PDB file of C-alpha atoms in Angstrom:
ATOM      1  CA  UNK F   1     -15.508  -0.596  16.695  1.00  0.00           C
ATOM      2  CA  UNK F   2     -15.651   1.639  19.626  1.00  0.00           C
ATOM      3  CA  UNK F   3     -19.211  -0.320  20.526  1.00  0.00           C
ATOM      4  CA  UNK F   4     -17.171  -4.148  19.947  1.00  0.00           C
ATOM      5  CA  UNK F   5     -14.084  -2.301  22.390  1.00  0.00           C
ATOM      6  CA  UNK F   6     -16.980  -1.472  24.828  1.00  0.00           C
ATOM      7  CA  UNK F   7     -18.833  -4.796  24.634  1.00  0.00           C
ATOM      8  CA  UNK F   8     -15.519  -6.694  25.446  1.00  0.00           C
ATOM      9  CA  UNK F   9     -14.170  -4.156  28.302  1.00  0.00           C
ATOM     10  CA  UNK F  10     -18.198  -5.029  30.256  1.00  0.00           C
ATOM     11  CA  UNK F  11     -17.174  -9.152  29.143  1.00  0.00           C
ATOM     12  CA  UNK F  12     -13.605  -8.701  31.262  1.00  0.00           C
ATOM     13  CA  UNK F  13     -14.961  -6.710  33.899  1.00  0.00           C
ATOM     14  CA  UNK F  14     -17.811  -8.486  34.744  1.00  0.00           C
ATOM     15  CA  UNK F  15     -16.188 -12.179  33.639  1.00  0.00           C
ATOM     16  CA  UNK F  16     -19.380 -13.132  32.396  1.00  0.00           C
ATOM     17  CA  UNK F  17     -19.952 -15.635  29.746  1.00  0.00           C
ATOM     18  CA  UNK F  18     -21.693 -14.204  26.387  1.00  0.00           C
ATOM     19  CA  UNK F  19     -22.950 -15.692  23.660  1.00  0.00           C
ATOM     20  CA  UNK F  20     -22.800 -13.822  20.483  1.00  0.00           C
ATOM     21  CA  UNK F  21     -24.754 -14.897  17.073  1.00  0.00           C
ATOM     22  CA  UNK F  22     -23.421 -12.953  14.013  1.00  0.00           C
ATOM     23  CA  UNK F  23     -22.840 -13.257  10.729  1.00  0.00           C
ATOM     24  CA  UNK F  24     -19.275 -10.715  10.345  1.00  0.00           C
ATOM     25  CA  UNK F  25     -16.198 -12.582  10.946  1.00  0.00           C
ATOM     26  CA  UNK F  26     -14.542  -9.369  11.856  1.00  0.00           C
ATOM     27  CA  UNK F  27     -17.062  -8.935  14.849  1.00  0.00           C
ATOM     28  CA  UNK F  28     -16.753 -12.648  15.982  1.00  0.00           C
ATOM     29  CA  UNK F  29     -12.713 -12.027  16.014  1.00  0.00           C
ATOM     30  CA  UNK F  30     -12.869  -9.215  17.746  1.00  0.00           C
ATOM     31  CA  UNK F  31     -15.432 -10.058  20.835  1.00  0.00           C
ATOM     32  CA  UNK F  32     -14.722 -14.184  20.768  1.00  0.00           C
ATOM     33  CA  UNK F  33     -12.240 -16.112  22.862  1.00  0.00           C
ATOM     34  CA  UNK F  34     -13.998 -19.024  21.184  1.00  0.00           C
ATOM     35  CA  UNK F  35     -15.829 -19.187  17.870  1.00  0.00           C
ATOM     36  CA  UNK F  36     -18.552 -21.875  16.957  1.00  0.00           C
ATOM     37  CA  UNK F  37     -19.008 -21.958  13.164  1.00  0.00           C
ATOM     38  CA  UNK F  38     -22.364 -23.155  11.961  1.00  0.00           C
ATOM     39  CA  UNK F  39     -23.378 -24.723   8.567  1.00  0.00           C
ATOM     40  CA  UNK F  40     -27.022 -25.629   7.503  1.00  0.00           C
ATOM     41  CA  UNK F  41     -27.626 -26.002  11.183  1.00  0.00           C
ATOM     42  CA  UNK F  42     -24.597 -28.211  12.108  1.00  0.00           C
ATOM     43  CA  UNK F  43     -21.480 -27.066  14.376  1.00  0.00           C
ATOM     44  CA  UNK F  44     -18.692 -27.541  12.551  1.00  0.00           C
ATOM     45  CA  UNK F  45     -15.817 -26.348  14.475  1.00  0.00           C
ATOM     46  CA  UNK F  46     -15.055 -24.676  17.944  1.00  0.00           C
ATOM     47  CA  UNK F  47     -12.145 -23.299  18.797  1.00  0.00           C
ATOM     48  CA  UNK F  48     -10.414 -20.209  19.356  1.00  0.00           C
ATOM     49  CA  UNK F  49     -10.168 -17.539  16.393  1.00  0.00           C
ATOM     50  CA  UNK F  50      -6.528 -17.612  15.602  1.00  0.00           C
ATOM     51  CA  UNK F  51      -6.564 -21.338  15.467  1.00  0.00           C
ATOM     52  CA  UNK F  52      -9.644 -21.476  13.048  1.00  0.00           C
ATOM     53  CA  UNK F  53      -8.151 -18.841  10.977  1.00  0.00           C
ATOM     54  CA  UNK F  54      -4.715 -20.801  10.603  1.00  0.00           C
ATOM     55  CA  UNK F  55      -5.875 -24.349  11.315  1.00  0.00           C
ATOM     56  CA  UNK F  56      -9.183 -24.702  10.024  1.00  0.00           C
ATOM     57  CA  UNK F  57     -10.337 -28.394   9.842  1.00  0.00           C
ATOM     58  CA  UNK F  58     -12.948 -28.475   6.974  1.00  0.00           C
ATOM     59  CA  UNK F  59     -12.972 -26.826   3.646  1.00  0.00           C
ATOM     60  CA  UNK F  60     -16.181 -24.745   4.870  1.00  0.00           C
ATOM     61  CA  UNK F  61     -14.598 -23.156   7.614  1.00  0.00           C
ATOM     62  CA  UNK F  62     -11.590 -22.358   5.543  1.00  0.00           C
ATOM     63  CA  UNK F  63     -13.264 -20.148   3.213  1.00  0.00           C
ATOM     64  CA  UNK F  64     -15.884 -19.128   5.327  1.00  0.00           C
ATOM     65  CA  UNK F  65     -13.174 -17.513   8.169  1.00  0.00           C
ATOM     66  CA  UNK F  66     -11.254 -15.179   5.382  1.00  0.00           C
ATOM     67  CA  UNK F  67     -10.547 -15.623   1.978  1.00  0.00           C
ATOM     68  CA  UNK F  68      -8.197 -19.029   1.042  1.00  0.00           C
ATOM     69  CA  UNK F  69      -6.995 -20.362  -1.847  1.00  0.00           C
ATOM     70  CA  UNK F  70      -7.836 -24.453  -1.960  1.00  0.00           C
ATOM     71  CA  UNK F  71      -5.043 -26.032  -3.922  1.00  0.00           C
ATOM     72  CA  UNK F  72      -4.312 -29.423  -4.981  1.00  0.00           C
ATOM     73  CA  UNK F  73      -0.904 -30.382  -3.092  1.00  0.00           C
ATOM     74  CA  UNK F  74       1.380 -33.100  -2.937  1.00  0.00           C
ATOM     75  CA  UNK F  75       2.350 -34.233   0.280  1.00  0.00           C
ATOM     76  CA  UNK F  76       6.656 -35.444  -0.283  1.00  0.00           C
ATOM     77  CA  UNK F  77       9.449 -35.883   1.647  1.00  0.00           C
ATOM     78  CA  UNK F  78      10.414 -32.343   1.257  1.00  0.00           C
ATOM     79  CA  UNK F  79       7.007 -31.126   2.103  1.00  0.00           C
ATOM     80  CA  UNK F  80       3.784 -29.691   0.105  1.00  0.00           C
ATOM     81  CA  UNK F  81       4.432 -29.483  -3.332  1.00  0.00           C
ATOM     82  CA  UNK F  82       2.238 -28.659  -6.046  1.00  0.00           C
ATOM     83  CA  UNK F  83       3.201 -30.464  -9.303  1.00  0.00           C
ATOM     84  CA  UNK F  84       3.023 -33.937  -9.223  1.00  0.00           C
ATOM     85  CA  UNK F  85       6.692 -35.498  -9.642  1.00  0.00           C
ATOM     86  CA  UNK F  86       7.968 -38.304 -11.247  1.00  0.00           C
ATOM     87  CA  UNK F  87       9.158 -40.168  -8.007  1.00  0.00           C
ATOM     88  CA  UNK F  88       6.514 -42.817  -6.602  1.00  0.00           C
ATOM     89  CA  UNK F  89       3.049 -41.515  -6.215  1.00  0.00           C
ATOM     90  CA  UNK F  90       2.986 -38.699  -3.291  1.00  0.00           C
ATOM     91  CA  UNK F  91      -0.244 -38.411  -1.161  1.00  0.00           C
ATOM     92  CA  UNK F  92      -2.839 -35.944  -2.364  1.00  0.00           C
ATOM     93  CA  UNK F  93      -3.870 -33.190   0.252  1.00  0.00           C
ATOM     94  CA  UNK F  94      -6.066 -29.930   0.243  1.00  0.00           C
ATOM     95  CA  UNK F  95      -3.905 -27.263   0.645  1.00  0.00           C
ATOM     96  CA  UNK F  96      -4.893 -23.766   2.317  1.00  0.00           C
ATOM     97  CA  UNK F  97      -3.109 -20.722   1.357  1.00  0.00           C
ATOM     98  CA  UNK F  98      -4.167 -17.623   2.779  1.00  0.00           C
ATOM     99  CA  UNK F  99      -4.041 -14.808   0.610  1.00  0.00           C
ATOM    100  CA  UNK F 100      -1.601 -12.587   2.945  1.00  0.00           C
ATOM    101  CA  UNK F 101       0.458 -15.816   2.536  1.00  0.00           C
ATOM    102  CA  UNK F 102       1.141 -15.771  -1.249  1.00  0.00           C
ATOM    103  CA  UNK F 103       4.520 -14.046  -2.278  1.00  0.00           C
ATOM    104  CA  UNK F 104       5.164 -12.396  -5.519  1.00  0.00           C
ATOM    105  CA  UNK F 105       8.732 -12.441  -6.948  1.00  0.00           C
ATOM    106  CA  UNK F 106      10.202 -11.657 -10.885  1.00  0.00           C
ATOM    107  CA  UNK F 107      11.599 -15.169 -11.009  1.00  0.00           C
ATOM    108  CA  UNK F 108      11.608 -18.510  -9.601  1.00  0.00           C
ATOM    109  CA  UNK F 109      15.279 -17.819  -8.089  1.00  0.00           C
ATOM    110  CA  UNK F 110      13.771 -14.803  -6.264  1.00  0.00           C
ATOM    111  CA  UNK F 111      11.220 -16.937  -4.328  1.00  0.00           C
ATOM    112  CA  UNK F 112      12.132 -17.640  -0.858  1.00  0.00           C
ATOM    113  CA  UNK F 113       9.443 -19.791   0.208  1.00  0.00           C
ATOM    114  CA  UNK F 114       7.641 -23.071  -1.354  1.00  0.00           C
ATOM    115  CA  UNK F 115       7.548 -22.441  -4.957  1.00  0.00           C
ATOM    116  CA  UNK F 116       3.908 -22.801  -6.282  1.00  0.00           C
ATOM    117  CA  UNK F 117       4.372 -21.949 -10.126  1.00  0.00           C
ATOM    118  CA  UNK F 118       4.505 -18.466 -12.523  1.00  0.00           C
ATOM    119  CA  UNK F 119       1.075 -16.302 -13.414  1.00  0.00           C
ATOM    120  CA  UNK F 120      -0.060 -13.296 -14.649  1.00  0.00           C
ATOM    121  CA  UNK F 121      -1.376 -10.295 -12.465  1.00  0.00           C
ATOM    122  CA  UNK F 122      -5.035 -10.133 -14.136  1.00  0.00           C
ATOM    123  CA  UNK F 123      -6.534  -7.917 -11.567  1.00  0.00           C
ATOM    124  CA  UNK F 124      -4.949  -5.141  -8.495  1.00  0.00           C
ATOM    125  CA  UNK F 125      -7.138  -3.603  -6.461  1.00  0.00           C
ATOM    126  CA  UNK F 126      -5.626  -0.671  -4.144  1.00  0.00           C
ATOM    127  CA  UNK F 127      -6.953  -0.463  -0.649  1.00  0.00           C
ATOM    128  CA  UNK F 128      -5.023   1.592   1.318  1.00  0.00           C
ATOM    129  CA  UNK F 129      -2.640  -0.031   4.086  1.00  0.00           C
ATOM    130  CA  UNK F 130      -3.311  -3.543   1.871  1.00  0.00           C
ATOM    131  CA  UNK F 131      -3.456  -4.272  -2.086  1.00  0.00           C
ATOM    132  CA  UNK F 132      -5.503  -7.068  -3.452  1.00  0.00           C
ATOM    133  CA  UNK F 133      -4.567  -8.949  -6.411  1.00  0.00           C
ATOM    134  CA  UNK F 134      -5.915 -12.010  -8.396  1.00  0.00           C
ATOM    135  CA  UNK F 135      -2.900 -13.940 -10.128  1.00  0.00           C
ATOM    136  CA  UNK F 136      -4.203 -16.178 -12.795  1.00  0.00           C
ATOM    137  CA  UNK F 137      -2.229 -19.014 -13.056  1.00  0.00           C
ATOM    138  CA  UNK F 138      -1.636 -21.899 -16.289  1.00  0.00           C
ATOM    139  CA  UNK F 139      -4.225 -24.429 -16.618  1.00  0.00           C
ATOM    140  CA  UNK F 140      -1.186 -26.626 -16.307  1.00  0.00           C
ATOM    141  CA  UNK F 141      -0.307 -25.029 -13.174  1.00  0.00           C
ATOM    142  CA  UNK F 142      -1.570 -25.414  -9.443  1.00  0.00           C
ATOM    143  CA  UNK F 143      -4.973 -27.251  -9.595  1.00  0.00           C
ATOM    144  CA  UNK F 144      -8.032 -25.644  -7.350  1.00  0.00           C
ATOM    145  CA  UNK F 145      -9.919 -28.165  -5.161  1.00  0.00           C
ATOM    146  CA  UNK F 146     -12.796 -25.995  -5.668  1.00  0.00           C
ATOM    147  CA  UNK F 147     -13.195 -24.525  -9.037  1.00  0.00           C
ATOM    148  CA  UNK F 148     -15.025 -20.950  -9.179  1.00  0.00           C
ATOM    149  CA  UNK F 149     -16.575 -19.304 -11.610  1.00  0.00           C
ATOM    150  CA  UNK F 150     -13.296 -17.416 -13.034  1.00  0.00           C
ATOM    151  CA  UNK F 151     -13.528 -19.386 -16.194  1.00  0.00           C
ATOM    152  CA  UNK F 152     -12.716 -23.099 -17.053  1.00  0.00           C
ATOM    153  CA  UNK F 153     -10.002 -25.278 -16.075  1.00  0.00           C
ATOM    154  CA  UNK F 154      -8.248 -24.567 -19.158  1.00  0.00           C
ATOM    155  CA  UNK F 155      -7.817 -20.844 -19.296  1.00  0.00           C
ATOM    156  CA  UNK F 156      -6.235 -21.853 -15.464  1.00  0.00           C
ATOM    157  CA  UNK F 157      -7.240 -20.633 -11.930  1.00  0.00           C
ATOM    158  CA  UNK F 158      -7.104 -17.504 -10.165  1.00  0.00           C
ATOM    159  CA  UNK F 159      -5.054 -17.247  -7.057  1.00  0.00           C
ATOM    160  CA  UNK F 160      -6.085 -14.200  -4.550  1.00  0.00           C
ATOM    161  CA  UNK F 161      -3.213 -12.486  -3.443  1.00  0.00           C
ATOM    162  CA  UNK F 162      -2.986  -9.605  -0.862  1.00  0.00           C
ATOM    163  CA  UNK F 163       0.282  -7.313  -0.128  1.00  0.00           C
ATOM    164  CA  UNK F 164       1.116  -4.770   2.386  1.00  0.00           C
ATOM    165  CA  UNK F 165       2.416  -1.465   1.068  1.00  0.00           C
ATOM    166  CA  UNK F 166       6.093  -2.410   2.317  1.00  0.00           C
ATOM    167  CA  UNK F 167       5.730  -5.280  -0.120  1.00  0.00           C
ATOM    168  CA  UNK F 168       4.455  -3.374  -2.778  1.00  0.00           C
ATOM    169  CA  UNK F 169       7.299  -1.016  -2.898  1.00  0.00           C
ATOM    170  CA  UNK F 170       9.896  -4.022  -2.582  1.00  0.00           C
ATOM    171  CA  UNK F 171       8.452  -5.492  -5.527  1.00  0.00           C
ATOM    172  CA  UNK F 172       5.735  -3.330  -7.311  1.00  0.00           C
ATOM    173  CA  UNK F 173       3.897  -4.992  -9.813  1.00  0.00           C
ATOM    174  CA  UNK F 174       1.679  -4.176 -12.789  1.00  0.00           C
ATOM    175  CA  UNK F 175      -1.754  -5.374 -14.925  1.00  0.00           C
ATOM    176  CA  UNK F 176      -0.304  -8.279 -17.284  1.00  0.00           C
ATOM    177  CA  UNK F 177       3.104  -9.107 -15.509  1.00  0.00           C
ATOM    178  CA  UNK F 178       4.129 -12.176 -15.239  1.00  0.00           C
ATOM    179  CA  UNK F 179       5.376 -13.086 -11.653  1.00  0.00           C
ATOM    180  CA  UNK F 180       6.435 -16.171  -9.501  1.00  0.00           C
ATOM    181  CA  UNK F 181       4.376 -17.189  -7.061  1.00  0.00           C
ATOM    182  CA  UNK F 182       5.517 -18.665  -3.779  1.00  0.00           C
ATOM    183  CA  UNK F 183       3.548 -19.871  -0.650  1.00  0.00           C
ATOM    184  CA  UNK F 184       5.062 -18.776   2.793  1.00  0.00           C
ATOM    185  CA  UNK F 185       2.692 -20.597   4.860  1.00  0.00           C
ATOM    186  CA  UNK F 186       0.343 -23.760   3.738  1.00  0.00           C
ATOM    187  CA  UNK F 187      -2.088 -25.398   6.027  1.00  0.00           C
ATOM    188  CA  UNK F 188      -3.226 -28.819   5.064  1.00  0.00           C
ATOM    189  CA  UNK F 189      -6.822 -30.234   5.779  1.00  0.00           C
ATOM    190  CA  UNK F 190      -7.388 -33.115   6.946  1.00  0.00           C
ATOM    191  CA  UNK F 191      -9.914 -33.778   4.782  1.00  0.00           C
ATOM    192  CA  UNK F 192      -9.069 -36.084   1.784  1.00  0.00           C
ATOM    193  CA  UNK F 193      -9.433 -34.675  -1.879  1.00  0.00           C
ATOM    194  CA  UNK F 194     -12.535 -37.120  -2.437  1.00  0.00           C
ATOM    195  CA  UNK F 195     -14.679 -35.960   0.155  1.00  0.00           C
TER     196      UNK F 195
END
């Protein structure tokens, strides 16, 4: 971290353009004014670190630059929803839900953000300032765009969640607890589901 600060200071003092090649996203975020993300020899996206993290244009970049839950969503007049409603045919979208944007509550009425569904806390990892959780969503709940190795679709999908200490104090959880899940902020990828 000290070396990163020193390199950044030298860059600013000398006002020089520097190209740094790294596989460490934390290092790229700390040192770069602009980041280019490559995959298999192709430059996929280029932009400011905060733009690439909050508004990626591709699935690869959304998952390469930090953890991301990719869910099938439906664009409706009331915003993105995660359950198909009977009203017409809403447009399918890929919704990016970062773990820190997931809200957990005791029940749907307590969710202050966009309601996603109910799930069961399956894993908890204490990490000091940040707690990492995995919440198992039911098979009839939100559909993952890229199912992982966490069981078949009949077992439901796993949602990655991260919570700060203040969030933990407000709503403590335990393994096996049924929780309501909300999405504070959702980014919709411009790429269609079929891609």
